[in-house]
Short mmCIF file of C-alpha atoms and ligand atoms in Angstrom, two decimals:
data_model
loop_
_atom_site.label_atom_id
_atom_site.label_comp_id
_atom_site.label_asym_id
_atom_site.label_seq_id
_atom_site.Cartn_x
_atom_site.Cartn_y
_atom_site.Cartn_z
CA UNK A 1 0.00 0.00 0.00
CA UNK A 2 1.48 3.00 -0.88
CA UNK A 3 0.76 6.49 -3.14
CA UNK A 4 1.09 6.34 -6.43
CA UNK A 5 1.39 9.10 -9.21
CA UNK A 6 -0.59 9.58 -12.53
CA UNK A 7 2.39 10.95 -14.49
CA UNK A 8 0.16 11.75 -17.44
CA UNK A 9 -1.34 14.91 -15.11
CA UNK A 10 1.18 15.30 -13.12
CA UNK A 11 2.50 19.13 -14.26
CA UNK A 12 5.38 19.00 -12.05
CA UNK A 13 5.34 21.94 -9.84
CA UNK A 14 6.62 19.74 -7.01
CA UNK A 15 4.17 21.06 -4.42
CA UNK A 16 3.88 17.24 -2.95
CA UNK A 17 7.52 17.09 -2.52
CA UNK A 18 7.31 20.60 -0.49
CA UNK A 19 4.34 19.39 1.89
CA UNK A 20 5.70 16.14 3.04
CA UNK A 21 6.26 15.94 6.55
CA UNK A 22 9.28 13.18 6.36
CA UNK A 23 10.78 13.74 3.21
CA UNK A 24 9.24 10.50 2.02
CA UNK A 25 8.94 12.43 -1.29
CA UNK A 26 12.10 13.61 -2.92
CA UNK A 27 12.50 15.20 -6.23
CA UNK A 28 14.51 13.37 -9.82
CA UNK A 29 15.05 15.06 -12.50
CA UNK A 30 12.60 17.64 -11.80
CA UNK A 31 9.78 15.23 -10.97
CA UNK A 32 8.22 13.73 -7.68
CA UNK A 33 9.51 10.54 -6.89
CA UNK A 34 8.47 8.09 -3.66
CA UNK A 35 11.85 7.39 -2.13
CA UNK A 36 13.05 4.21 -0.82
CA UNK A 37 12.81 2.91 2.73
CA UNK A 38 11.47 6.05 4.31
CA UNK A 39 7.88 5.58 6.38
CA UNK A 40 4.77 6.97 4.85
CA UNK A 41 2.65 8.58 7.67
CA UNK A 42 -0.18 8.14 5.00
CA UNK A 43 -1.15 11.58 6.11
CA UNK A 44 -2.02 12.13 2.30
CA UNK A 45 -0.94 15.84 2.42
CA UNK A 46 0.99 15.36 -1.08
CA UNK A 47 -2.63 14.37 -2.57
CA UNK A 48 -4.40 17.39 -1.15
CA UNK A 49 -1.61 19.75 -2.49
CA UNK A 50 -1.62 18.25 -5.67
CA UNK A 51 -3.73 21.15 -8.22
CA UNK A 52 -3.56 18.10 -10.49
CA UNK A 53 -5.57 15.43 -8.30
CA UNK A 54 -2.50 13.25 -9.74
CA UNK A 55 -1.84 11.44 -6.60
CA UNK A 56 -4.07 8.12 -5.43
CA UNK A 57 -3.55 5.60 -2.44
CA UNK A 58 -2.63 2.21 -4.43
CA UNK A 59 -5.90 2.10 -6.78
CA UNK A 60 -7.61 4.46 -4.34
CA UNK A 61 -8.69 8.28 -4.03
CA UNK A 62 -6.07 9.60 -1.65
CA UNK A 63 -8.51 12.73 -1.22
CA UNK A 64 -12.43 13.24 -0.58
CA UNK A 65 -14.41 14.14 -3.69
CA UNK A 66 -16.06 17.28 -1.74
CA UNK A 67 -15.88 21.16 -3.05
CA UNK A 68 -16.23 22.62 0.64
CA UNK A 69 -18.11 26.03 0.48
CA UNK A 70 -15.87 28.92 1.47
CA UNK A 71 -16.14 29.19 5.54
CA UNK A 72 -19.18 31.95 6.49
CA UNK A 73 -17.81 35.61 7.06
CA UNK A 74 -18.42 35.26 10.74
CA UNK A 75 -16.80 31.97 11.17
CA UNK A 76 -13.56 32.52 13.35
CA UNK A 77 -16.03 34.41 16.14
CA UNK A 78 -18.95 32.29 15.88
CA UNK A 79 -16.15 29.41 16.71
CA UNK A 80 -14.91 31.34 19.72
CA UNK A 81 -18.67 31.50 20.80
CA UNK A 82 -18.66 28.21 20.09
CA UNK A 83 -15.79 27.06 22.46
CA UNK A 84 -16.81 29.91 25.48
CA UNK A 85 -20.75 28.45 25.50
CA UNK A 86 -19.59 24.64 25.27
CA UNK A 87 -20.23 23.08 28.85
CA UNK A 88 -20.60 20.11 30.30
CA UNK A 89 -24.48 18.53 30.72
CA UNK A 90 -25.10 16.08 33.34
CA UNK A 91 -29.05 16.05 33.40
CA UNK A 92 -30.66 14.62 30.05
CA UNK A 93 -33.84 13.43 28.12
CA UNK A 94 -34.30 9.87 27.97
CA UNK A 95 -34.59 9.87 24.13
CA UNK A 96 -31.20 8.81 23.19
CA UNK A 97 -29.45 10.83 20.30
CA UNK A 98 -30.16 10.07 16.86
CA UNK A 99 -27.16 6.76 15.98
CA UNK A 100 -26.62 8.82 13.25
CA UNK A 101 -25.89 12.33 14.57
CA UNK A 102 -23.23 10.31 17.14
CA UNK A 103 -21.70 8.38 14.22
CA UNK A 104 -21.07 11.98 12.19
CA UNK A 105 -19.38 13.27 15.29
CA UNK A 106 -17.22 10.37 15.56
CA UNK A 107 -16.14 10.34 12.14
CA UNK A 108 -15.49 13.79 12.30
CA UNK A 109 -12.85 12.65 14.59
CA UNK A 110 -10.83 10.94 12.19
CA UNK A 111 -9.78 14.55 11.16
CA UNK A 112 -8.19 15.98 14.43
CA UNK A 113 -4.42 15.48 14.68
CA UNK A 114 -2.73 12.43 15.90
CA UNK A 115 0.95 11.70 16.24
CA UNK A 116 2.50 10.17 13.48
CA UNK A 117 -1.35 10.30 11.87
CA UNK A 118 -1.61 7.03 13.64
CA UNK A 119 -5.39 7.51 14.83
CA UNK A 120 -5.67 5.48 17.65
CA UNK A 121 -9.08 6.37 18.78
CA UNK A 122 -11.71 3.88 18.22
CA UNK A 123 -15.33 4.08 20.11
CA UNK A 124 -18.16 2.05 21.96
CA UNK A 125 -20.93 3.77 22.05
CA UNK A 126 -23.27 2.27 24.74
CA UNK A 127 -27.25 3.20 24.03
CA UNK A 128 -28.86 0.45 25.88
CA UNK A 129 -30.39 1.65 29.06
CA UNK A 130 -29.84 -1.82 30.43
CA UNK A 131 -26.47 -2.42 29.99
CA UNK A 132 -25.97 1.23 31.52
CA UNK A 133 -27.95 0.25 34.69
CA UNK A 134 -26.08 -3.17 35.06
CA UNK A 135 -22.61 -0.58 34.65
CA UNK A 136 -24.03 1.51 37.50
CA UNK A 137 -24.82 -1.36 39.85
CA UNK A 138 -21.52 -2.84 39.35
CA UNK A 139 -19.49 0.66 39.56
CA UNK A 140 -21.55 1.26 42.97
CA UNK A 141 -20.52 -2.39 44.54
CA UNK A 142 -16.93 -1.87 43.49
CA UNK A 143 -16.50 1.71 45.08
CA UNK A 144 -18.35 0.13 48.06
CA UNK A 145 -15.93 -2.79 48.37
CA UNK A 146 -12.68 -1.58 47.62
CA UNK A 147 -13.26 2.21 49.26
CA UNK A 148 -12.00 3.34 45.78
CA UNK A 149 -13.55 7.36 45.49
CA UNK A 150 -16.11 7.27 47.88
CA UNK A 151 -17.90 10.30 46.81
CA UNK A 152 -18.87 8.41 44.00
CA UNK A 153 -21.55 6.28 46.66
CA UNK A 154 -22.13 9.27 48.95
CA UNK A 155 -23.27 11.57 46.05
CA UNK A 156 -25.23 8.85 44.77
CA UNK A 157 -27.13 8.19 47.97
CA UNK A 158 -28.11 11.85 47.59
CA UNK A 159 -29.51 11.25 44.01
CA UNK A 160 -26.28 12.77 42.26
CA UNK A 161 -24.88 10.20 39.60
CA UNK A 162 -21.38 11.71 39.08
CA UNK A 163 -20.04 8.67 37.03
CA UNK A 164 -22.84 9.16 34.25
CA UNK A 165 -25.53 11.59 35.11
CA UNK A 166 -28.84 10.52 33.66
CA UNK A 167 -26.99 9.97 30.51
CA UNK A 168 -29.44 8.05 27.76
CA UNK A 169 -25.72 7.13 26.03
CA UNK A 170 -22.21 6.42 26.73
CA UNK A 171 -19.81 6.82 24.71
CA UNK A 172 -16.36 5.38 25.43
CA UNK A 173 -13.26 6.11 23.73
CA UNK A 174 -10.26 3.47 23.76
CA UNK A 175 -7.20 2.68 22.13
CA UNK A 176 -3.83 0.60 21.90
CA UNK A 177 -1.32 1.07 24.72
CA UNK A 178 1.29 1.00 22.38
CA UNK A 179 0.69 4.02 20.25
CA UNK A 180 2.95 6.77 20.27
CA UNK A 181 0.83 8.87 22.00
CA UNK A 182 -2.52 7.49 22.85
CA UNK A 183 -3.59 9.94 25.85
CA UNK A 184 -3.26 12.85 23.90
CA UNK A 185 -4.55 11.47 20.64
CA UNK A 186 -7.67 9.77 21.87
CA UNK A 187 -8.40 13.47 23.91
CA UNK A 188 -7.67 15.35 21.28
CA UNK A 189 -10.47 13.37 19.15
CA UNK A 190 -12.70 13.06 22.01
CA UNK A 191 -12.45 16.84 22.00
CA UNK A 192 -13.38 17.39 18.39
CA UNK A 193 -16.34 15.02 18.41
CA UNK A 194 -17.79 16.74 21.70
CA UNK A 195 -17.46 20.27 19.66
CA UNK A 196 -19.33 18.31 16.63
CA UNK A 197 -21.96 16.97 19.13
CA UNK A 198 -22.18 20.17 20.96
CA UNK A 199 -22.90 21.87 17.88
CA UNK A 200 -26.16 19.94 16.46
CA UNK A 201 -27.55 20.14 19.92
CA UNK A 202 -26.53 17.25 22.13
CA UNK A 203 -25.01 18.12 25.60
CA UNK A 204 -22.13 15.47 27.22
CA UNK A 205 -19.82 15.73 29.66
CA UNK A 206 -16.22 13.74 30.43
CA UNK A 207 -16.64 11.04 32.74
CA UNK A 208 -13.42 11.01 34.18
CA UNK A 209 -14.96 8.26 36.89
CA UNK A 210 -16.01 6.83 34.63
CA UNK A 211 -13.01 5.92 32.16
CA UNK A 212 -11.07 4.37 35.40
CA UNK A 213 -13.90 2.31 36.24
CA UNK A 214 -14.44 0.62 32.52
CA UNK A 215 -10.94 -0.03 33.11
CA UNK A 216 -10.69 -1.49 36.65
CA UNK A 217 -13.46 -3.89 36.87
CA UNK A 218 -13.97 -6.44 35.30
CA UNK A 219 -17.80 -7.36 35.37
CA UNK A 220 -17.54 -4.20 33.17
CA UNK A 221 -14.69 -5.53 30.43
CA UNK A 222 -17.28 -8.74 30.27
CA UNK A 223 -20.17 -6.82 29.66
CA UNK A 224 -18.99 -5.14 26.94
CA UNK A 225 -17.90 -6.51 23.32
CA UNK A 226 -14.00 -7.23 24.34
CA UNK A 227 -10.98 -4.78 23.41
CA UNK A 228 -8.44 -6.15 21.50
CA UNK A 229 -5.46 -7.44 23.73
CA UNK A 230 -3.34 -4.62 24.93
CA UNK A 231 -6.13 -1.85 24.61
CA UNK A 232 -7.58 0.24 27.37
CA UNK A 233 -10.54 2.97 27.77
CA UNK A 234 -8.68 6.41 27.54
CA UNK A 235 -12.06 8.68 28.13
CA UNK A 236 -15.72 8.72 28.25
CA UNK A 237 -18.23 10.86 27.33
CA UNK A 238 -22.44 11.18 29.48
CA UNK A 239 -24.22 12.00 26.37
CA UNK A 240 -27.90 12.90 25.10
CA UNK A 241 -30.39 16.26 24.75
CA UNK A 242 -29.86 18.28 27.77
CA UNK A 243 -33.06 18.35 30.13
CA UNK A 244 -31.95 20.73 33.21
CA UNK A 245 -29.01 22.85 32.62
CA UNK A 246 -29.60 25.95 30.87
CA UNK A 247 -26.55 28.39 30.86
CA UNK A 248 -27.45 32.29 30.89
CA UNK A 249 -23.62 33.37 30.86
CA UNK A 250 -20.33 32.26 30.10
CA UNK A 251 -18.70 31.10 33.51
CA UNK A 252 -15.78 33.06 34.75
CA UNK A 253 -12.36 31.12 34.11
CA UNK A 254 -10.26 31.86 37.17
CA UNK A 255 -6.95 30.39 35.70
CA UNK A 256 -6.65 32.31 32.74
CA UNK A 257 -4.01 31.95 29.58
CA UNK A 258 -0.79 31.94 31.62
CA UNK A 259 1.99 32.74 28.88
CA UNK A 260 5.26 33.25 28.79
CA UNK A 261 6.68 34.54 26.09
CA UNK A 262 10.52 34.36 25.06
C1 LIG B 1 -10.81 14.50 31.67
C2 LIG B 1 -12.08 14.99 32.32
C3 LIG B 1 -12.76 14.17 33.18
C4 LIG B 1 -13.98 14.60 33.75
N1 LIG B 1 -14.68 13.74 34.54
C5 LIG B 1 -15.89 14.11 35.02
C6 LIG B 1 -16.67 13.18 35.76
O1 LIG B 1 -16.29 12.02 35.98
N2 LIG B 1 -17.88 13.59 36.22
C7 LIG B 1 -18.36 14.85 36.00
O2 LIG B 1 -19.48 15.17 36.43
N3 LIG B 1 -17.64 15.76 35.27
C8 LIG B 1 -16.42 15.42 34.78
N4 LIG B 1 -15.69 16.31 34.02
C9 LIG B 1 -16.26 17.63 33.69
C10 LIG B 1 -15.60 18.80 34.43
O3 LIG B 1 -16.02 18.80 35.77
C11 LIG B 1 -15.98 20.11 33.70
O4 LIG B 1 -15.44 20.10 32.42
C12 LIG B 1 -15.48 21.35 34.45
O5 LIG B 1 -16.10 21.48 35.70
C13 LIG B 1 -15.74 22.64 33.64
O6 LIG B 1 -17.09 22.77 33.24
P1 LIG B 1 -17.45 23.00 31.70
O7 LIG B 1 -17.07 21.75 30.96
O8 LIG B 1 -18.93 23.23 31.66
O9 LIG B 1 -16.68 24.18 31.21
C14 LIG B 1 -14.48 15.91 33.47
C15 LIG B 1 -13.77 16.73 32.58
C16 LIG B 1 -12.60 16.27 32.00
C17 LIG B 1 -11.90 17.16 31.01
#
């Protein structure tokens, strides 16, 4: 599997070579040229340079076949409105989210950054209100038994579910151990999707708790389909259309951008 050239429209102007990130491209006698035995990163930046569309993955289209519209005038302040209103929901309807509103989120995912473009983020999304009860109960014995976060019980005694809220989904996020950088990757995709979600209407919140849990017990790991060996839950969404919360104002931030520049 690699990228191939169509040297019939290829025009030569090189801008592939310029965009690689690992100089997996090189340059002979004034044309591009795949050089030998350095790693693709299959980020397919030469394709998406290419003014030619000369560039495919083996057989394949190495870029989408989509004329985006030019972004709206107002864009770069409606996304800082964006990122001051997004909050975290805790209270929701029982309707769970359209599948396919959470599956467009998700794939939007596949865009964010990842090191090396290695994508480790994969998903579970949990919409059965069964399997979410049967999570609860056995999150609530282990906390009990082991003494593990106790304010996990105590709030819940109260009628405040901090693991999950009255979330109608969950949505997990997990990955290999053995990526280069699997924390920040899977977060950094968790982040875009919530943005995405966020956007068409459906409230979530991190479940911090909750992410340790799916990986510490193990009634939990049987529950669910399996991970592949070496794979754990990096971060977890509550999910679903907000019932309670309704923000009037944009919360003060009382650690603000702390720069130093040299
Ligand atoms: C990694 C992470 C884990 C979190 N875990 C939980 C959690 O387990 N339960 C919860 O109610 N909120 C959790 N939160 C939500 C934070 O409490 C929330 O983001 C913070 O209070 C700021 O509120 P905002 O998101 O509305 O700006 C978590 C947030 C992050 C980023």
């Amino acid at each position: 599997m690699m990228i191939k050239f169509d040297m019939e429209k290829c025009v030569e102007c090189l801008k592939c070579v310029s965009v690689c990130p690992f100089t997996v491209l090189g340059e002979k006698d004034g044309r591009p040229q795949l050089r030998e035995g350095k790693a693709c990163l299959k980020c397919m930046h030469c394709a998406a340079a290419c003014p030619q569309n000369a560039i495919c993955w083996d057989d394949k289209p190495a870029v989408l076949d989509r004329t985006l519209p030019a972004l709206s005038q107002g864009f770069a302040e409606d996304l800082d409105n964006h990122i001051l209103t997004r909050r975290s929901y805790r209270h929701f309807k029982q309707t769970p989210p359209d599948r396919e509103l959470v599956r467009h989120a998700l794939e939007m995912a596949a865009w964010a950054p990842s090191a090396k473009n290695q994508h480790p983020a994969k998903w579970m999304v949990i919409d059965s209100k069964e399997v979410i009860e049967k999570m609860m109960g056995y999150i609530l014995d282990y906390v009990k038994e082991t003494g593990t976060s106790p304010e996990i019980a105590s709030e819940y005694e109260e009628g405040n579910n901090v693991v999950m809220g009255t979330a109608p989904i969950l949505i997990l996020c997990y990955g290999r151990n053995n990526a280069i950088n699997s924390p920040a990757d899977t977060a950094i995709a968790m982040t875009t999707a919530e943005l995405v979600l966020q956007a068409r209407g459906i409230g979530t919140c991190w479940a911090g708790y909750l992410t340790r849990m799916c990986n510490a017990i193990p009634q939990i790991r049987e529950l669910l389909p399996p991970l592949p060996d070496n794979n754990s839950f990096y971060g977890a969404f509550m999910a679903g259309y907000p019932q309670q919360e309704e923000y009037f104002h944009i919360p003060e931030r009382l650690k603000r951008e702390d720069i130093k520049w040299v």
